[in-house]
Tab-separated table of C-alpha atoms and ligand atoms in Angstrom:
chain	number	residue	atom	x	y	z
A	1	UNK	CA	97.327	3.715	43.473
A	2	UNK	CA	95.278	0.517	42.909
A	3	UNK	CA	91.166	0.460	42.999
A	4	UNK	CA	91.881	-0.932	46.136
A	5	UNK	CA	94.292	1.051	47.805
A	6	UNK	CA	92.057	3.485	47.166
A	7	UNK	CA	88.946	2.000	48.789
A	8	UNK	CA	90.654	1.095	51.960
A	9	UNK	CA	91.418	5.382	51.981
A	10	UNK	CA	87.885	6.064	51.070
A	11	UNK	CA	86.886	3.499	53.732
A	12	UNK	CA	89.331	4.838	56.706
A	13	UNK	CA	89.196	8.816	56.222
A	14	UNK	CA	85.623	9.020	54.777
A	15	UNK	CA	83.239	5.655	55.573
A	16	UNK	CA	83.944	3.162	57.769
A	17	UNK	CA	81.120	1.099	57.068
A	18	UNK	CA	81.850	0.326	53.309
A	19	UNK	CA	82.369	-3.543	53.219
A	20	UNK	CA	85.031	-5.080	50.651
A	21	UNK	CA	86.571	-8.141	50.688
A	22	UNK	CA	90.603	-8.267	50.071
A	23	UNK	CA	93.758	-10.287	51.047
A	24	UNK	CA	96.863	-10.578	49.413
A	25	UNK	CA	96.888	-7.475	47.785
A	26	UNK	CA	98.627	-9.016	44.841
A	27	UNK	CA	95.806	-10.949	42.651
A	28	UNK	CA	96.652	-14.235	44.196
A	29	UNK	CA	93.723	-14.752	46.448
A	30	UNK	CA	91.287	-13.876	43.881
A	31	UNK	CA	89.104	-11.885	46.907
A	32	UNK	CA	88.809	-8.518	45.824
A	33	UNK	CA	86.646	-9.056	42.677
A	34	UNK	CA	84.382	-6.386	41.912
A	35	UNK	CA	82.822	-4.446	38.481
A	36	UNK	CA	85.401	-1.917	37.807
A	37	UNK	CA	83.567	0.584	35.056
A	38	UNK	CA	81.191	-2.116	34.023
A	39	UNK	CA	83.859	-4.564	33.727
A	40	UNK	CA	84.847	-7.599	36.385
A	41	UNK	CA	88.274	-7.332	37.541
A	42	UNK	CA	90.628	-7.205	40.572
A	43	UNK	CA	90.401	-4.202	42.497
A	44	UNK	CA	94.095	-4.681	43.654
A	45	UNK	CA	94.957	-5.345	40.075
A	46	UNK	CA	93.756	-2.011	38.304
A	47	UNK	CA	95.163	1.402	38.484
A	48	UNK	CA	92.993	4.065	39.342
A	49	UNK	CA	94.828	6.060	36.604
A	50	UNK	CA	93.124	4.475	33.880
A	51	UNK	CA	90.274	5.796	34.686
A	52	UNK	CA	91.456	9.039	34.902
A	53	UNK	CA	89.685	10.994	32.083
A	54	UNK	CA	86.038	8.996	32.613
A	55	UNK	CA	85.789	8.987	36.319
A	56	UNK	CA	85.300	5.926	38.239
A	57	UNK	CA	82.742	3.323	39.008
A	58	UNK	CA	82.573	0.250	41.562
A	59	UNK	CA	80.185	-2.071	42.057
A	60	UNK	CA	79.114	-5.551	43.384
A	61	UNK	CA	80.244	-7.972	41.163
A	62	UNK	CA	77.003	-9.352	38.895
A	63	UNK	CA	75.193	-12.696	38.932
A	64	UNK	CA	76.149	-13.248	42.455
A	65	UNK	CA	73.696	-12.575	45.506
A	66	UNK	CA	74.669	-9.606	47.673
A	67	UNK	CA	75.866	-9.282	51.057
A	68	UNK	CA	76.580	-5.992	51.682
A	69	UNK	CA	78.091	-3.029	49.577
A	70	UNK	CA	81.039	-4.550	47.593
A	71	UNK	CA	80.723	-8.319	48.767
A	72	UNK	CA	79.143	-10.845	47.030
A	73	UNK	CA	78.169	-14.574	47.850
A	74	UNK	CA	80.399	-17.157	46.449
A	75	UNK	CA	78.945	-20.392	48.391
A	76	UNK	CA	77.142	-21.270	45.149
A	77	UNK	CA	79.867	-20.662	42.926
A	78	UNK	CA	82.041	-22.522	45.113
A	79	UNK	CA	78.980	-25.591	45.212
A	80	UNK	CA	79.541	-25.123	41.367
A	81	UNK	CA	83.220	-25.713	41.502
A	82	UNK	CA	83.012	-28.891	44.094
A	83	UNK	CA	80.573	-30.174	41.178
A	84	UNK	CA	82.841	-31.000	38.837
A	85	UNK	CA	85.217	-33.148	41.050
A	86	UNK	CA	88.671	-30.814	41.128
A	87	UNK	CA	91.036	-32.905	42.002
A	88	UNK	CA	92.906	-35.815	40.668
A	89	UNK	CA	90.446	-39.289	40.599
A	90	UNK	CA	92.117	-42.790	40.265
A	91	UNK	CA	90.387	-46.127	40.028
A	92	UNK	CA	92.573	-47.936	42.727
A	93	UNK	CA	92.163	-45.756	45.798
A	94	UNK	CA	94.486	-47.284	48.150
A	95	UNK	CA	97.241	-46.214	45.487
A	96	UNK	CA	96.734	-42.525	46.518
A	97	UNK	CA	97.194	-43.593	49.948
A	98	UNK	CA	100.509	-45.232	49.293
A	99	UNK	CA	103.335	-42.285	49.910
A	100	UNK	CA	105.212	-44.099	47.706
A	101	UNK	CA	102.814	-43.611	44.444
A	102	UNK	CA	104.389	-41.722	41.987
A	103	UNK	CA	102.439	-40.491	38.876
A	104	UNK	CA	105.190	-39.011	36.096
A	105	UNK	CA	104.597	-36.707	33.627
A	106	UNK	CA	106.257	-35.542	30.955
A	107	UNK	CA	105.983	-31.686	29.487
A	108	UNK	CA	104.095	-31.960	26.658
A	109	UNK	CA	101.569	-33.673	29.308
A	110	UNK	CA	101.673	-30.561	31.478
A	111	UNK	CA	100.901	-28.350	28.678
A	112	UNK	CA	97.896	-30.156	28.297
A	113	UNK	CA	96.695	-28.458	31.143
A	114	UNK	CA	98.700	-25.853	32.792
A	115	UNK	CA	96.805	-22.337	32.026
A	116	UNK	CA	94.163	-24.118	33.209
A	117	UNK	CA	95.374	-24.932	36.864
A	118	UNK	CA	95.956	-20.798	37.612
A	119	UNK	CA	92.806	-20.232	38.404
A	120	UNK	CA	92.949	-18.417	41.575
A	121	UNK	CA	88.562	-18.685	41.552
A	122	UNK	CA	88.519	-14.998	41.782
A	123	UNK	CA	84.842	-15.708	40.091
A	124	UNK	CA	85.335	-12.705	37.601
A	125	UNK	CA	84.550	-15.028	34.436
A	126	UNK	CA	81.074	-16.031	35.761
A	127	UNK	CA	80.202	-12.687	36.610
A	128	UNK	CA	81.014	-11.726	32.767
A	129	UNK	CA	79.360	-14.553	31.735
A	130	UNK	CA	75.998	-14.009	29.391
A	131	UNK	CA	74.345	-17.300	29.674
A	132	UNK	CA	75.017	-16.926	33.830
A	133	UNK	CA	73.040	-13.643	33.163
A	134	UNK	CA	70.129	-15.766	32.453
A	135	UNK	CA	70.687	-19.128	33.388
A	136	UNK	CA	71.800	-18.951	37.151
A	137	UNK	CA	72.216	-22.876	36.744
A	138	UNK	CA	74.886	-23.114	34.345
A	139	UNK	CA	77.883	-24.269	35.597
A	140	UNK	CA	79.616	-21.489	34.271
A	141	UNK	CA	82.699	-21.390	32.887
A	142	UNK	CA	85.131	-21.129	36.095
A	143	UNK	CA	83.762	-24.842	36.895
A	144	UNK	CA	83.796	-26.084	33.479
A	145	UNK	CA	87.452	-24.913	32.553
A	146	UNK	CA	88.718	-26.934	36.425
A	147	UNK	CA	86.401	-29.604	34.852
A	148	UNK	CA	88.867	-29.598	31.403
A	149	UNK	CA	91.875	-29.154	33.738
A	150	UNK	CA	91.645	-32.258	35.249
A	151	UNK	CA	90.126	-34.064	32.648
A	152	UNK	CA	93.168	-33.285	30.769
A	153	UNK	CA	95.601	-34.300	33.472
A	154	UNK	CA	97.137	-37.539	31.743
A	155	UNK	CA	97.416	-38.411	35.942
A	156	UNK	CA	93.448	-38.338	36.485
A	157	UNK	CA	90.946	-41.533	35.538
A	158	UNK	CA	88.316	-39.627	36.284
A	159	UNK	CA	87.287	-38.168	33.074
A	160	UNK	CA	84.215	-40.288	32.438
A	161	UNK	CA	82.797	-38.514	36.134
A	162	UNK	CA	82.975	-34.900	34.991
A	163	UNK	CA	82.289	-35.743	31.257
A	164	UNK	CA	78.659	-36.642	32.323
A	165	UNK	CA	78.253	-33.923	34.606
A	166	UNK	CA	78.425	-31.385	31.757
A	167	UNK	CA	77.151	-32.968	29.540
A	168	UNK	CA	73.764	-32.241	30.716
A	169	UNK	CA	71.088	-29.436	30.937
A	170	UNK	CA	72.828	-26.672	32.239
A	171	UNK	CA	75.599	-27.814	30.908
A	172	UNK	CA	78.452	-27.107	28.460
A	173	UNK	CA	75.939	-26.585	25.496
A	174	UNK	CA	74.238	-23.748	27.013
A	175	UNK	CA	77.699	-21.613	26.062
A	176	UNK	CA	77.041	-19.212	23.444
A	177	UNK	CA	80.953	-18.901	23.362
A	178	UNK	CA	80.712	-15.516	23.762
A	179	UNK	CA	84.044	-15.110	25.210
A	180	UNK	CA	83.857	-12.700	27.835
A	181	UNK	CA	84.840	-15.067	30.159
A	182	UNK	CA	88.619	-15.699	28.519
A	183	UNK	CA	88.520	-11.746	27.616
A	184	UNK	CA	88.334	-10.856	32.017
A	185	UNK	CA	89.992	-13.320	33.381
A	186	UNK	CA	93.195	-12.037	34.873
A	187	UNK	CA	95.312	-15.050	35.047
A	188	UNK	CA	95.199	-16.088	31.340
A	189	UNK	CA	93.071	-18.879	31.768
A	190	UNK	CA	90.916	-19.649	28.594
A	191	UNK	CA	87.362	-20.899	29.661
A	192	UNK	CA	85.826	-20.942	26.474
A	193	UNK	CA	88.223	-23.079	25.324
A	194	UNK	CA	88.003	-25.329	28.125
A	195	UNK	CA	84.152	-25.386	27.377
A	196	UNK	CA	84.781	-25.903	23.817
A	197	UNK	CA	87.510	-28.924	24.440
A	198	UNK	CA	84.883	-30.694	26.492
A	199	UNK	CA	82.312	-30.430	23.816
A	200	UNK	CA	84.694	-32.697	22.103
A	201	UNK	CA	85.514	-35.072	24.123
A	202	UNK	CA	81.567	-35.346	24.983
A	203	UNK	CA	81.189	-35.711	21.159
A	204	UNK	CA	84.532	-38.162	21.061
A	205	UNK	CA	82.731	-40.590	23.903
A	206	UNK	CA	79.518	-40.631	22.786
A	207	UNK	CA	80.950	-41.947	18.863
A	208	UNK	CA	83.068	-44.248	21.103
A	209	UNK	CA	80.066	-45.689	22.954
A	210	UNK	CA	78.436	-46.783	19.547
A	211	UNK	CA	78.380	-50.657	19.446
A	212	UNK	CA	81.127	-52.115	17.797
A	213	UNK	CA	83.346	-48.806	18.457
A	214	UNK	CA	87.356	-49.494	19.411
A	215	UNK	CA	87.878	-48.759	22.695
A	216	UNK	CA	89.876	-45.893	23.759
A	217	UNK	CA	91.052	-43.868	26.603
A	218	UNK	CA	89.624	-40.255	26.528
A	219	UNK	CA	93.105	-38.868	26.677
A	220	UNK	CA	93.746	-39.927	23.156
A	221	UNK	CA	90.281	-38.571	21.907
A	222	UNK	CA	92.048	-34.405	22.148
B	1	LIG	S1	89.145	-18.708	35.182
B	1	LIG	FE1	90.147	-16.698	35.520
B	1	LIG	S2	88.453	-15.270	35.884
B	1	LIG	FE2	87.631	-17.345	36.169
B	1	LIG	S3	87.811	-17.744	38.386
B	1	LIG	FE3	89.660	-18.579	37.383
B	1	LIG	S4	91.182	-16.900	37.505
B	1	LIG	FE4	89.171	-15.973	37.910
B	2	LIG	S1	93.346	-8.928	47.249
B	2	LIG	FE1	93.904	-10.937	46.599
B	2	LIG	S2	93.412	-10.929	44.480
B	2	LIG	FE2	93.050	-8.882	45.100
């Protein structure tokens, strides 16, 4: 039985009023986030048989406002996400209105960014997340690893965009690369990486924008 499964029981035979927020049941909608034993995870995703010998604890999932019980607020984490400009930019508009613009890629391109693009924003590495514990501005490290997934699309032009975006107060330098993040996220994605990558590039540009400096597209400064 999952954390879940086990709610919705507790929920129909004992409380009808607890409020939790689910969907697919298989840790694809990234919905049912919640602090498992201390820990952020998917509710659908963990076995109430781990926790057999210590008991078990839910709770609200932390740095997020409350709405009731087990739901939490994601509109700012979501504003947070929209930040960083997730989707693919290009200079020449009217070519991503053409249906017949095609933008090829080879695999060694794609690898570039793949873990990156299954996030399913389940929001459990910002509620891990130290510096969010104190810094409710940071972007946080769901937005800043879609910032490094599209910055490292070899398709996208609009590195430049995001680059200065977190490159700036609450930024990527207010990481303390403490890892937690990476450590409870449940599809494998690596945000402290992605936060770390960034720093480079951000370091990359700003040698490139010396006077004098060779010009260079920011996919070749990895
Ligand atoms: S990076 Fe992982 S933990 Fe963070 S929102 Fe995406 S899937 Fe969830
Ligand atoms: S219900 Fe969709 S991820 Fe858990």
């Amino acid at each position: 039985m999952t954390v879940l499964s086990a709610l919705l029981y507790a929920k129909e035979n004992f409380d009808h009023s607890i409020a939790i927020r689910y969907s697919c049941r298989m840790a694809s909608c990234g919905s049912c986030g919640m602090m498992i034993n201390g820990l952020p995870r998917l509710a659908c995703y963990t076995q109430v048989n781990e926790f057999s010998a210590s008991g078990l604890t839910v709770g609200p999932l932390e740095h997020y406002p409350l709405v009731r019980d087990l739901v939490t607020d994601f509109d700012g984490f979501f504003s947070k996400h929209q930040s960083v400009v997730p989707f693919l930019v290009r200079e020449n508009q009217a070519e991503q209105e053409t249906s017949e613009s095609e933008y090829r890629q080879n695999g060694a391109e794609l690898d570039e960014f793949l873990q990156f693009s299954y996030c399913i924003k389940c929001g459990l590495c910002n509620a891990a997340c130290p510096t969010l514990a104190n810094d409710s501005g940071f972007i946080g490290p769901q937005a800043l690893g879609q910032a490094y997934r599209y910055v490292a699309d070899s398709r996208d032009e609009g590195a430049l965009l995001r680059l200065k975006k977190v490159d700036s107060r609450h930024g990527i330098w207010r990481c303390h690369f403490a890892g937690s993040c990476s450590f409870v996220c449940p599809k494998g994605v690596d945000p402290a990486l992605a936060i770390q990558r960034l720093r480079r590039l951000v370091i990359s540009k700003s040698k490139l924008d010396r006077p004098g400096a060779p010009l260079m597209p920011v996919h070749a400064a990895h």
